[in-house]
XYZ file of C-alpha atoms in Angstrom:
753
model
C -1.773 -31.895 -26.936
C -4.619 -33.918 -28.439
C -6.596 -36.640 -26.741
C -8.522 -39.323 -28.687
C -12.013 -40.272 -27.641
C -13.951 -43.397 -28.565
C -17.699 -43.737 -28.964
C -19.374 -47.119 -29.431
C -22.792 -47.566 -31.030
C -24.462 -50.949 -30.823
C -27.836 -52.326 -31.661
C -27.058 -55.541 -29.923
C -24.153 -55.164 -27.425
C -24.591 -58.796 -26.420
C -22.951 -59.910 -29.680
C -19.637 -58.434 -28.554
C -19.430 -60.455 -25.397
C -20.743 -63.693 -26.877
C -18.509 -64.277 -29.887
C -15.696 -62.771 -31.920
C -16.944 -60.281 -34.461
C -15.419 -59.660 -37.868
C -15.135 -56.295 -39.601
C -16.010 -55.480 -43.138
C -13.729 -53.788 -45.563
C -9.949 -53.953 -45.454
C -10.026 -54.896 -41.771
C -12.240 -57.960 -42.229
C -9.832 -60.385 -40.657
C -10.573 -62.703 -37.775
C -9.746 -59.996 -35.189
C -12.007 -59.633 -32.207
C -13.609 -56.312 -31.263
C -11.766 -56.200 -27.959
C -8.445 -56.758 -29.734
C -9.289 -54.040 -32.183
C -10.150 -51.584 -29.410
C -6.951 -52.396 -27.567
C -4.837 -52.111 -30.670
C -6.591 -48.875 -31.671
C -5.738 -47.255 -28.384
C -2.177 -48.462 -28.439
C -1.770 -47.619 -32.113
C -1.335 -51.308 -33.168
C -0.197 -52.321 -36.641
C 1.331 -48.855 -37.060
C -2.042 -47.407 -38.109
C -3.096 -44.186 -36.371
C -6.564 -44.155 -34.904
C -7.561 -41.265 -37.172
C -7.025 -43.437 -40.326
C -9.065 -46.377 -39.103
C -12.244 -44.785 -40.356
C -15.561 -46.351 -39.501
C -16.078 -50.101 -39.225
C -19.305 -52.010 -39.584
C -19.752 -55.308 -37.722
C -22.062 -58.127 -38.851
C -25.261 -57.300 -40.596
C -25.639 -53.626 -41.230
C -28.940 -53.391 -39.429
C -27.334 -54.857 -36.328
C -23.734 -53.716 -36.815
C -21.213 -52.109 -34.485
C -19.852 -48.661 -35.366
C -16.517 -47.430 -33.939
C -15.952 -43.701 -34.308
C -12.692 -41.977 -33.244
C -12.597 -38.165 -32.916
C -9.821 -35.785 -31.850
C -10.911 -33.308 -29.149
C -9.050 -30.006 -29.085
C -7.973 -28.864 -25.605
C -5.990 -25.872 -24.375
C -2.287 -26.486 -24.394
C -0.817 -26.613 -20.871
C 1.282 -23.529 -20.242
C 4.205 -24.974 -18.367
C 6.093 -22.194 -16.514
C 9.495 -23.477 -17.608
C 10.527 -21.592 -20.782
C 11.992 -23.184 -23.909
C 15.413 -21.585 -23.315
C 15.677 -20.760 -19.561
C 18.148 -18.057 -18.630
C 20.568 -19.547 -16.038
C 21.570 -16.055 -14.824
C 18.066 -14.962 -13.878
C 17.692 -13.420 -10.386
C 16.778 -16.152 -7.951
C 18.408 -18.906 -10.008
C 17.138 -21.026 -12.851
C 14.609 -22.787 -10.592
C 12.745 -19.505 -10.140
C 11.208 -20.244 -13.551
C 9.013 -22.770 -11.721
C 7.050 -19.925 -10.104
C 4.136 -18.587 -12.158
C 4.498 -15.214 -10.372
C 5.840 -12.791 -12.975
C 6.093 -8.972 -13.096
C 2.924 -7.281 -14.277
C 2.945 -6.176 -17.896
C 1.064 -2.991 -17.069
C 1.776 -0.588 -14.246
C -1.022 -0.726 -11.631
C -3.411 2.213 -11.687
C -2.920 4.671 -8.807
C -5.628 4.437 -6.152
C -6.392 7.454 -3.950
C -7.876 6.754 -0.543
C -10.541 9.078 0.858
C -8.271 10.758 3.412
C -5.558 11.321 0.766
C -7.695 13.600 -1.427
C -6.308 16.868 0.047
C -2.833 15.656 -0.965
C -4.067 14.982 -4.481
C -5.382 18.546 -4.683
C -1.907 19.856 -3.846
C -0.344 17.498 -6.368
C -2.781 18.704 -9.029
C -1.795 22.308 -8.301
C 1.890 21.421 -8.742
C 1.145 19.732 -12.086
C -0.935 22.710 -13.251
C 1.826 25.194 -12.375
C 4.445 23.027 -14.123
C 2.206 22.794 -17.186
C 1.710 26.569 -17.190
C 5.467 27.074 -16.903
C 6.076 24.779 -19.888
C 3.387 26.443 -21.997
C 4.292 30.062 -21.238
C 8.041 29.693 -20.784
C 7.886 31.730 -17.575
C 9.855 30.865 -14.457
C 7.565 29.445 -11.742
C 10.324 27.578 -9.904
C 9.721 29.436 -6.615
C 6.007 28.655 -6.662
C 6.665 25.002 -7.565
C 9.234 24.617 -4.771
C 6.846 26.205 -2.294
C 3.996 23.880 -3.338
C 6.282 20.844 -3.194
C 7.403 21.796 0.305
C 3.759 22.143 1.353
C 2.987 18.754 -0.196
C 5.862 17.025 1.598
C 4.907 18.619 4.915
C 1.230 17.703 4.477
C 2.214 14.130 3.558
C 4.410 13.886 6.650
C 1.729 15.306 8.945
C -0.890 12.954 7.531
C 1.069 9.695 7.547
C 2.720 10.164 10.932
C -0.648 10.638 12.655
C -3.021 8.204 11.004
C -6.202 7.025 12.690
C -6.775 3.253 13.104
C -9.379 3.068 10.330
C -7.017 4.914 7.977
C -4.328 2.317 8.701
C -6.877 -0.417 7.931
C -7.525 1.196 4.538
C -3.785 1.407 3.818
C -3.324 -2.261 4.810
C -6.023 -3.157 2.233
C -4.638 -0.887 -0.494
C -4.936 -2.629 -3.906
C -1.357 -1.696 -4.854
C 0.211 -2.799 -1.562
C 3.139 -5.208 -2.196
C 2.251 -8.869 -1.714
C 4.120 -11.766 -0.101
C 5.858 -12.807 -3.344
C 6.787 -9.182 -4.109
C 8.691 -9.027 -0.827
C 10.183 -12.538 -1.147
C 11.677 -11.905 -4.590
C 13.076 -8.581 -3.319
C 14.768 -9.965 -0.188
C 15.991 -13.399 -1.342
C 19.026 -14.268 -3.444
C 17.301 -17.433 -4.721
C 13.749 -18.656 -4.225
C 12.085 -21.914 -5.291
C 8.332 -22.249 -4.841
C 7.079 -25.593 -3.504
C 3.562 -26.728 -4.363
C 0.857 -29.058 -3.110
C -0.438 -30.481 0.137
C 0.145 -34.099 -1.030
C -3.563 -34.695 -0.619
C -4.716 -33.768 -4.087
C -4.729 -29.968 -4.166
C -2.446 -26.922 -4.362
C -4.105 -23.857 -2.784
C -2.870 -20.687 -4.567
C -3.900 -18.485 -1.594
C -0.898 -19.791 0.398
C 2.528 -19.846 -1.229
C 5.477 -21.772 0.214
C 9.069 -22.164 -0.866
C 12.736 -22.232 0.054
C 14.835 -19.101 -0.333
C 18.256 -17.843 0.644
C 19.249 -14.561 2.238
C 22.979 -13.840 2.280
C 23.618 -17.508 1.505
C 21.464 -18.867 4.348
C 18.364 -21.008 3.631
C 14.929 -20.160 5.013
C 11.517 -21.703 4.568
C 9.133 -18.968 3.457
C 5.365 -19.255 3.531
C 2.626 -16.675 3.429
C -0.785 -15.561 2.255
C -0.755 -14.363 -1.331
C -3.242 -11.779 -2.578
C -3.602 -10.776 -6.192
C -2.262 -7.609 -7.763
C -5.320 -7.144 -9.958
C -8.833 -8.544 -10.266
C -7.774 -11.547 -12.321
C -5.067 -12.552 -9.847
C -7.339 -11.918 -6.866
C -9.900 -14.340 -8.265
C -7.157 -16.885 -8.899
C -5.725 -16.415 -5.376
C -9.207 -16.316 -3.775
C -8.403 -12.821 -2.423
C -5.789 -14.312 -0.096
C -8.315 -16.466 1.812
C -6.936 -20.016 2.175
C -8.896 -23.266 2.180
C -7.902 -26.264 4.365
C -5.632 -27.407 1.514
C -3.564 -24.234 1.922
C -3.032 -24.747 5.645
C -2.158 -28.407 5.079
C 0.378 -27.358 2.445
C 1.895 -24.940 4.979
C 1.906 -27.737 7.573
C 3.782 -30.036 5.204
C 6.424 -27.365 4.634
C 6.746 -26.791 8.385
C 7.543 -30.474 8.906
C 9.973 -30.285 5.986
C 11.754 -27.222 7.462
C 11.835 -28.783 10.931
C 13.386 -31.969 9.511
C 16.115 -30.112 7.594
C 16.682 -27.371 10.185
C 15.542 -24.436 8.054
C 14.321 -21.361 10.024
C 10.736 -20.472 9.121
C 9.550 -17.003 8.063
C 5.814 -16.528 7.579
C 4.099 -13.539 5.980
C 0.545 -12.762 7.091
C -1.816 -10.905 4.759
C -5.368 -12.256 4.775
C -8.847 -11.059 5.744
C -9.393 -14.564 7.173
C -9.759 -18.223 6.253
C -12.209 -18.980 3.428
C -15.540 -19.677 5.101
C -17.544 -21.473 2.440
C -19.465 -24.724 2.833
C -16.870 -26.845 1.015
C -14.052 -25.579 3.259
C -16.042 -26.438 6.358
C -16.769 -29.891 4.980
C -13.060 -30.432 4.354
C -12.191 -29.474 7.950
C -11.197 -25.803 7.982
C -11.210 -25.617 11.787
C -9.261 -28.861 12.145
C -6.603 -27.709 9.681
C -6.084 -24.423 11.546
C -6.005 -26.177 14.942
C -3.485 -28.735 13.662
C -1.196 -25.911 12.489
C -1.439 -24.134 15.856
C -0.509 -27.279 17.756
C 2.328 -28.175 15.401
C 3.939 -24.727 15.376
C 4.389 -24.781 19.148
C 6.453 -27.979 18.814
C 8.749 -27.026 15.904
C 12.413 -26.966 16.921
C 13.474 -24.234 14.503
C 13.129 -20.437 14.967
C 9.908 -18.962 13.589
C 9.309 -15.323 12.653
C 5.924 -14.010 11.522
C 5.529 -10.687 9.730
C 2.149 -9.001 9.228
C 2.512 -7.153 5.922
C -1.161 -6.204 5.439
C -4.170 -7.321 7.399
C -4.174 -10.354 9.665
C -7.674 -11.656 10.194
C -8.618 -14.056 12.974
C -7.620 -17.757 12.913
C -6.779 -17.569 9.245
C -3.789 -15.402 10.157
C -2.930 -17.174 13.405
C -2.660 -20.559 11.615
C 0.785 -19.511 10.351
C 1.426 -16.892 13.045
C 2.431 -18.865 16.181
C 6.006 -17.619 16.105
C 8.822 -16.671 18.448
C 8.591 -13.120 17.173
C 5.642 -11.330 15.590
C 6.663 -8.252 13.607
C 4.290 -5.827 11.921
C 4.668 -3.272 9.188
C 3.871 0.234 10.391
C 0.472 0.364 8.679
C -0.471 -3.297 9.116
C -3.375 -4.445 11.297
C -3.997 -7.682 13.238
C -7.482 -8.434 14.510
C -9.865 -11.123 15.706
C -12.734 -9.517 13.770
C -12.687 -6.844 11.096
C -13.814 -3.337 12.160
C -16.846 -3.626 9.874
C -17.914 -6.951 11.418
C -17.355 -5.631 14.939
C -19.393 -2.479 14.205
C -22.219 -4.535 12.693
C -22.357 -6.716 15.822
C -22.060 -3.982 18.465
C -23.664 -0.955 16.808
C -25.802 -2.687 14.155
C -24.172 -0.730 11.334
C -20.894 -1.008 9.452
C -20.689 2.802 9.379
C -19.377 2.674 12.939
C -16.210 0.915 11.720
C -13.916 3.898 12.599
C -15.101 3.702 16.208
C -14.708 -0.097 16.202
C -11.179 0.143 14.764
C -10.203 2.485 17.581
C -11.712 0.286 20.297
C -10.271 -2.984 18.942
C -6.627 -1.814 19.337
C -5.528 -3.442 16.078
C -2.673 -1.194 14.931
C 1.020 -1.998 15.256
C 1.592 0.608 17.965
C -1.299 -0.622 20.102
C -0.366 -4.289 19.729
C 3.249 -3.578 20.678
C 1.993 -1.738 23.748
C -0.134 -4.780 24.634
C 2.897 -7.074 23.986
C 1.083 -9.009 21.274
C 3.530 -7.811 18.609
C 7.275 -7.680 19.222
C 8.368 -4.985 16.800
C 7.342 -2.473 14.143
C 8.927 -2.364 10.700
C 8.847 1.182 9.284
C 7.150 2.065 6.013
C 7.847 5.006 3.698
C 5.542 8.029 3.768
C 2.547 7.132 1.661
C 2.562 3.452 2.676
C 4.514 0.374 1.553
C 3.184 0.746 -2.013
C 4.951 4.113 -2.300
C 8.363 2.378 -2.243
C 8.077 -1.457 -2.170
C 11.837 -2.079 -2.514
C 12.693 0.116 0.482
C 9.993 -1.649 2.537
C 11.389 -5.041 1.519
C 14.869 -3.972 2.638
C 13.474 -3.032 6.055
C 11.804 -6.458 6.281
C 15.051 -8.188 5.332
C 16.967 -6.232 7.958
C 14.385 -7.126 10.644
C 14.460 -10.831 9.684
C 18.244 -11.037 9.971
C 18.334 -9.167 13.295
C 15.611 -11.343 14.824
C 17.170 -14.571 13.514
C 20.548 -13.639 14.995
C 18.841 -13.285 18.371
C 16.797 -16.512 18.128
C 19.619 -18.710 16.837
C 21.578 -18.089 20.022
C 18.888 -20.031 21.937
C 18.939 -23.775 22.423
C 16.039 -25.969 21.358
C 14.403 -26.113 24.782
C 14.869 -22.396 25.328
C 13.413 -21.674 21.891
C 10.290 -23.752 22.582
C 9.838 -22.180 26.002
C 10.313 -18.688 24.537
C 7.536 -19.369 22.002
C 5.200 -20.749 24.661
C 5.775 -17.880 27.091
C 5.187 -15.284 24.369
C 1.574 -16.432 24.047
C 1.065 -17.316 27.705
C 1.763 -13.762 28.830
C -0.769 -12.173 26.455
C -3.642 -10.766 28.488
C -2.153 -12.026 31.742
C -2.158 -10.079 34.991
C -1.499 -10.783 38.642
C -3.854 -9.615 41.351
C -2.649 -7.858 44.464
C 0.410 -6.214 42.921
C 0.579 -2.407 43.286
C 0.526 -0.487 40.030
C 3.465 1.830 39.414
C 2.379 5.487 39.670
C 3.856 6.240 36.270
C 2.075 3.291 34.694
C -1.154 4.257 36.435
C -0.945 7.768 35.005
C -0.259 6.369 31.550
C -3.266 4.095 31.858
C -5.546 7.042 32.609
C -3.988 9.464 30.183
C -6.104 10.230 27.186
C -4.317 10.761 23.906
C -4.888 14.260 22.578
C -4.954 14.940 18.853
C -1.655 16.174 17.516
C -1.410 20.001 17.378
C -1.993 21.390 13.930
C -4.492 18.681 12.957
C -7.449 20.278 14.746
C -9.309 22.471 12.287
C -10.099 26.115 13.027
C -13.788 25.284 12.622
C -13.596 22.709 15.435
C -11.770 25.119 17.747
C -14.253 27.911 17.044
C -17.095 25.477 17.706
C -15.648 24.517 21.094
C -15.182 28.179 22.070
C -18.749 29.050 21.032
C -20.076 26.043 22.919
C -18.270 27.168 26.071
C -19.672 30.705 25.702
C -23.196 29.305 25.389
C -22.649 27.232 28.521
C -21.519 30.335 30.420
C -24.568 32.315 29.268
C -26.940 29.489 30.229
C -25.182 29.135 33.574
C -25.548 32.871 34.136
C -29.286 32.643 33.545
C -29.614 29.766 36.012
C -27.221 31.455 38.463
C -24.895 28.449 38.577
C -21.560 28.102 36.789
C -19.815 24.773 37.132
C -17.461 24.107 34.220
C -13.767 23.738 33.473
C -12.236 25.968 30.819
C -8.659 24.847 31.534
C -8.858 21.886 29.131
C -9.770 24.087 26.170
C -7.174 26.708 27.164
C -4.457 24.033 27.295
C -5.540 22.722 23.891
C -5.394 26.222 22.402
C -1.983 26.831 23.977
C -0.683 23.611 22.404
C -2.072 24.719 19.050
C -0.450 28.147 19.400
C 2.902 26.622 20.412
C 2.700 24.379 17.360
C 1.952 27.349 15.078
C 4.890 29.282 16.573
C 7.154 26.280 15.897
C 5.911 26.046 12.309
C 6.469 29.782 11.862
C 10.040 29.391 13.198
C 10.632 26.594 10.663
C 9.269 28.687 7.811
C 11.382 31.696 8.807
C 14.530 29.556 9.078
C 15.355 30.209 12.737
C 14.503 26.756 14.091
C 18.151 25.646 14.134
C 19.188 28.787 16.010
C 16.451 28.157 18.565
C 17.581 24.546 19.025
C 21.196 25.594 19.573
C 20.127 28.255 22.028
C 18.008 25.715 23.950
C 21.030 23.414 24.168
C 23.198 26.243 25.501
C 20.589 27.157 28.109
C 20.208 23.494 29.106
C 23.966 23.240 29.704
C 23.881 26.384 31.797
C 21.158 24.809 34.039
C 20.835 27.007 37.162
C 23.751 29.272 36.261
C 22.993 32.869 35.355
C 22.913 33.652 31.636
C 25.750 35.741 30.284
C 25.243 39.151 28.739
C 26.059 37.702 25.310
C 23.424 34.993 25.657
C 20.810 37.516 26.747
C 21.690 39.767 23.822
C 21.463 36.839 21.363
C 18.101 35.911 22.809
C 16.780 39.473 22.443
C 18.083 39.740 18.861
C 16.470 36.437 17.902
C 13.212 37.489 19.558
C 13.234 40.825 17.741
C 13.967 39.172 14.392
C 11.217 36.637 14.924
C 8.628 39.278 15.853
C 9.570 41.470 12.882
C 9.256 38.633 10.344
C 6.347 36.788 11.958
C 3.786 38.385 9.641
C 5.642 36.842 6.670
C 5.174 33.274 7.938
C 2.687 31.225 5.841
C 0.721 30.205 8.947
C 0.524 33.731 10.422
C -3.228 33.917 9.750
C -3.902 30.679 11.658
C -1.643 31.797 14.518
C -3.415 35.158 14.797
C -6.822 33.475 14.701
C -5.898 30.995 17.452
C -4.473 33.798 19.599
C -7.782 35.637 19.309
C -9.625 32.452 20.331
C -7.314 32.100 23.343
C -8.034 35.697 24.322
C -11.785 35.104 24.070
C -11.711 31.951 26.159
C -9.422 33.541 28.759
C -11.843 36.454 29.130
C -14.707 33.974 29.398
C -12.804 32.087 32.093
C -12.158 35.298 34.054
C -15.829 36.239 33.814
C -16.905 32.746 34.918
C -14.532 32.802 37.887
C -15.643 36.273 38.992
C -19.293 35.412 38.501
C -18.854 32.218 40.479
C -17.334 34.198 43.353
C -20.265 36.646 43.361
C -22.975 33.968 43.459
C -22.909 33.474 47.271
C -22.844 37.260 47.786
C -25.674 37.714 45.312
C -27.794 35.167 47.150
C -27.019 36.862 50.478
C -27.915 40.325 49.124
C -31.204 39.053 47.684
C -32.082 37.451 50.997
C -31.352 40.665 52.918
C -33.384 42.709 50.463
C -36.398 40.445 51.005
C -35.983 40.779 54.767
C -35.860 44.594 54.488
C -39.046 44.704 52.419
C -40.815 42.545 54.993
C -40.267 45.146 57.759
C -43.606 46.502 58.976
C -42.790 50.224 58.736
C -41.410 50.006 55.209
C -44.144 47.662 54.107
C -46.786 50.076 55.362
C -45.161 53.088 53.629
C -44.871 51.168 50.348
C -48.543 50.149 50.479
C -49.630 53.770 51.161
C -47.495 54.970 48.212
C -49.060 52.335 45.931
C -52.545 53.471 46.875
C -51.736 57.135 46.145
C -50.257 56.196 42.728
C -53.370 54.189 41.842
C -55.621 57.082 42.889
C -53.649 59.541 40.734
C -54.335 57.341 37.670
C -50.853 58.024 36.264
C -48.731 55.133 34.978
C -45.391 56.861 34.195
C -43.119 58.511 36.767
C -42.575 61.473 34.428
C -46.304 62.315 34.751
C -46.240 62.383 38.584
C -46.835 65.737 40.233
C -44.061 67.214 42.355
C -45.587 66.084 45.664
C -45.917 62.459 44.493
C -42.376 62.486 43.123
C -41.053 63.653 46.487
C -42.957 60.864 48.283
C -41.523 58.253 45.860
C -38.012 59.565 46.452
C -38.574 59.583 50.208
C -39.752 55.927 50.290
C -36.909 54.900 47.999
C -34.341 56.534 50.243
C -35.862 54.781 53.279
C -35.576 51.418 51.536
C -32.004 52.143 50.434
C -30.989 53.257 53.899
C -32.493 50.183 55.587
C -30.973 47.918 52.924
C -27.479 49.393 53.323
C -27.685 49.126 57.111
C -28.801 45.492 56.868
C -25.875 44.669 54.567
C -23.366 46.470 56.779
C -24.650 44.622 59.853
C -24.217 41.250 58.099
C -20.581 41.991 57.223
C -21.104 43.111 53.624
C -19.250 46.369 53.024
C -21.027 48.803 50.697
C -18.429 50.841 48.799
C -20.856 53.432 47.454
C -24.121 54.719 48.881
C -25.346 56.459 45.743
C -29.084 56.328 45.436
C -31.049 56.677 42.250
C -31.617 60.381 42.946
C -27.940 61.001 43.542
C -26.999 59.199 40.357
C -29.549 61.243 38.397
C -28.101 64.469 39.792
C -24.546 63.339 38.969
C -25.528 62.437 35.418
C -27.241 65.785 34.940
C -24.208 67.737 36.192
C -21.770 65.677 34.053
C -23.940 66.198 30.976
C -24.061 69.927 31.739
C -20.263 70.104 32.032
C -19.818 68.129 28.782
C -22.162 70.500 26.957
C -20.258 73.532 28.230
C -16.883 71.995 27.245
C -18.179 71.131 23.764
C -19.459 74.702 23.339
C -16.098 76.101 24.418
C -14.270 73.846 21.932
C -16.655 74.824 19.140
C -16.222 78.552 19.901
C -12.436 78.225 19.911
C -12.479 76.337 16.581
C -14.632 79.034 15.005
C -12.384 81.763 16.383
C -9.149 79.950 15.344
C -8.882 79.833 11.531
C -5.709 77.721 11.654
C -7.387 74.941 13.674
C -10.481 75.088 11.492
C -8.381 74.783 8.319
C -6.575 71.729 9.743
C -9.888 70.019 10.449
C -11.155 70.735 6.913
C -7.906 69.418 5.369
C -8.176 66.266 7.512
C -11.724 65.654 6.301
C -10.638 66.032 2.658
C -7.702 63.629 3.086
C -9.901 61.015 4.724
C -12.553 61.257 1.973
C -9.970 61.281 -0.839
C -8.147 58.092 0.183
C -11.041 56.300 1.817
C -10.806 53.076 -0.257
C -7.031 52.575 -0.677
C -4.976 55.130 1.283
C -1.336 55.457 0.243
C 1.552 55.504 2.675
C 2.078 59.271 2.243
C -1.632 59.919 2.805
C -1.624 57.857 6.004
C 1.354 59.783 7.371
C -0.298 63.115 6.510
C -3.587 62.110 8.220
C -1.748 60.963 11.347
C 0.219 64.251 11.474
C -2.950 66.348 11.187
C -4.669 64.302 13.904
C -1.770 64.855 16.306
C -1.776 68.618 15.657
C -5.547 68.903 16.179
C -5.378 66.837 19.390
C -2.641 69.099 20.732
C -4.654 72.260 19.972
C -7.763 70.783 21.648
C -5.673 69.770 24.688
C -4.494 73.370 24.998
C -8.124 74.502 24.964
C -9.050 71.983 27.667
C -6.263 73.215 29.915
C -7.815 76.711 30.052
C -8.640 78.099 33.494
C -12.415 78.255 32.873
C -12.692 74.555 32.042
C -10.450 73.535 34.968
C -12.549 75.541 37.416
C -15.761 73.922 36.248
C -14.195 70.438 36.478
C -12.890 71.018 40.032
C -16.273 72.379 41.113
C -18.050 69.253 39.731
C -15.550 66.973 41.486
C -16.210 68.669 44.823
C -19.976 68.298 44.371
C -19.560 64.585 43.556
C -17.423 64.077 46.640
C -20.144 65.666 48.743
C -22.848 63.468 47.142
C -20.766 60.328 47.752
C -21.063 60.777 51.493
C -17.776 62.522 52.190
C -15.578 60.293 50.015
C -12.663 61.651 48.096
C -14.449 61.246 44.813
C -12.195 58.384 43.727
C -15.046 56.828 41.778
C -14.791 59.698 39.292
C -11.917 59.216 36.903
C -9.934 62.156 35.574
C -10.844 62.783 31.957
C -8.160 62.257 29.333
C -8.109 65.293 27.061
C -5.289 64.162 24.849
């Protein structure tokens, strides 16, 4: 389309207004300038403006020049095609919408927490490429990797953190409002404009049909690429957008169309112009109007719903949310910047804000959750749209049964009950427990490094507590966590070994039996399954993790036992120390100890080994006095002393045991030297061990074990000789005598085998 433009040049513009002016040339008739201008614009006399050329008025030095130029402008791209297809999906009027499928497939975007999945996917691609290049069969490896990928994807997306859900809700490839509308409607006609001079592209409205029934659809529209995002203002509406939505609400209310709104915005556009045009007033007007509409309203949060910008089209009878959508009064980054002065605390803020679908349903802000496929809505947009369609129809069936008054009251009460509570009412015990219960991370998601760190931390606490003689800690929490992890690993091993179904059936049978005694067949099946599981457990892919966690559980259990025993001994230890101080304060003992100290100082000897015999005897005498008084003091206070061995007695026992061990070793050595057969076996054993030291074969292992058993048996025969037995019995009698008449139970029988 071309538009003419006129430019007037005049040396004396007064001549135009004062009198008619004549033109020179072929147009020099008695036509006034104003008539000429009017006729030029209207194309008078059948002469196009382009052919009029340039006219000169009056004297050339004071003439009037009229110049007409054609300005080239961009042709308006009207969305209606030259030959519209009447059979297009959505009807011929769908050509009015400028929203068309993208010519290029959007580039895949990997979020930070999805990178481990991408590593697995890369491995699968590499193995497939290797199989194609070499022609070898890697189908087993590919199937195994694909199974791992699917399991990892399931574990990740069924236990997402709040900040991860925020990132999914903002995913660049997440389906937009119009994507869902064109998927769920039979026909859809977009309606434009707020009838006040502007059509905001960030909010899209229109009428569509689902199963032949008309609905008014409206929602925030984000772009699918950078160009569209700029055009749609990144889904942030201005006041014009909310006024357009308001106009369509009145239209739907007048014609009785149910309203479905789709929320997907970071918030209303907060620039200076929007504030000047009444952003707050436009949002407030929408809120007030929506509470008075006489038609059912359903709002669906398909991405992120930010503050009043989302609520302006969200005052509905039912608020539904996609599984990974979020709804908040302030973004996690803004909240973190306000409370913790840094946006890096956004994960913590996202958790505290309770903005996910699950949390909002628990708080009764949202009324339902629409499931998404694993990987998010962008993984399968059509399936997600079908779930939205199903939820819309189910909710509408419920709301359409209500009368007008009931519908309005239902909408009002939905918002009135948010955050409400009544004082003085007792809290149900179950609810109270749920309020206090802290959500534990799902088993299998806690890394081995974290578990090892917690175990090491607990050990350090025990050691520090031992040094300060006070242990006050609870190991049960960590033990329970480890037990959950181990149970999870056992379950995963059962899945991998293919006995999960058998276990489930067996559980069902046992549940039916209840308190009845199990039959012999059931017990036998249980034992067989247990045996099979234990035999094949080492083949499970997670056997290493299971073994590692079992070792951690053993460590922490031992630490718990030590802590409990040590805690029990603390009062006794304090009592013993107190008694020992009291014994040392006795005048007789104190005097003897001081005399002994003086004699040691006079001798000038610092080590007990250098004492002469007389001084040694005096030291032993004083020590025995102290021990005797100490034992008597403990016995009198109710502390039973199981053994009365003094240092001298223990030294004598050690000397006699060492003497017996030396004699037994000499006897064994003499027998080996005098028994060529036994000596040969020992030499052969040494050779076998040296020969297969690095990688022993199965035959070599069996041979070594056989030789060890034979040698042990020969040595046991030697130890059972009469000479050795006599010496052992004699030592046991001496120990019994030294122990104060006890039966020598503190001395354990040696194991010669």
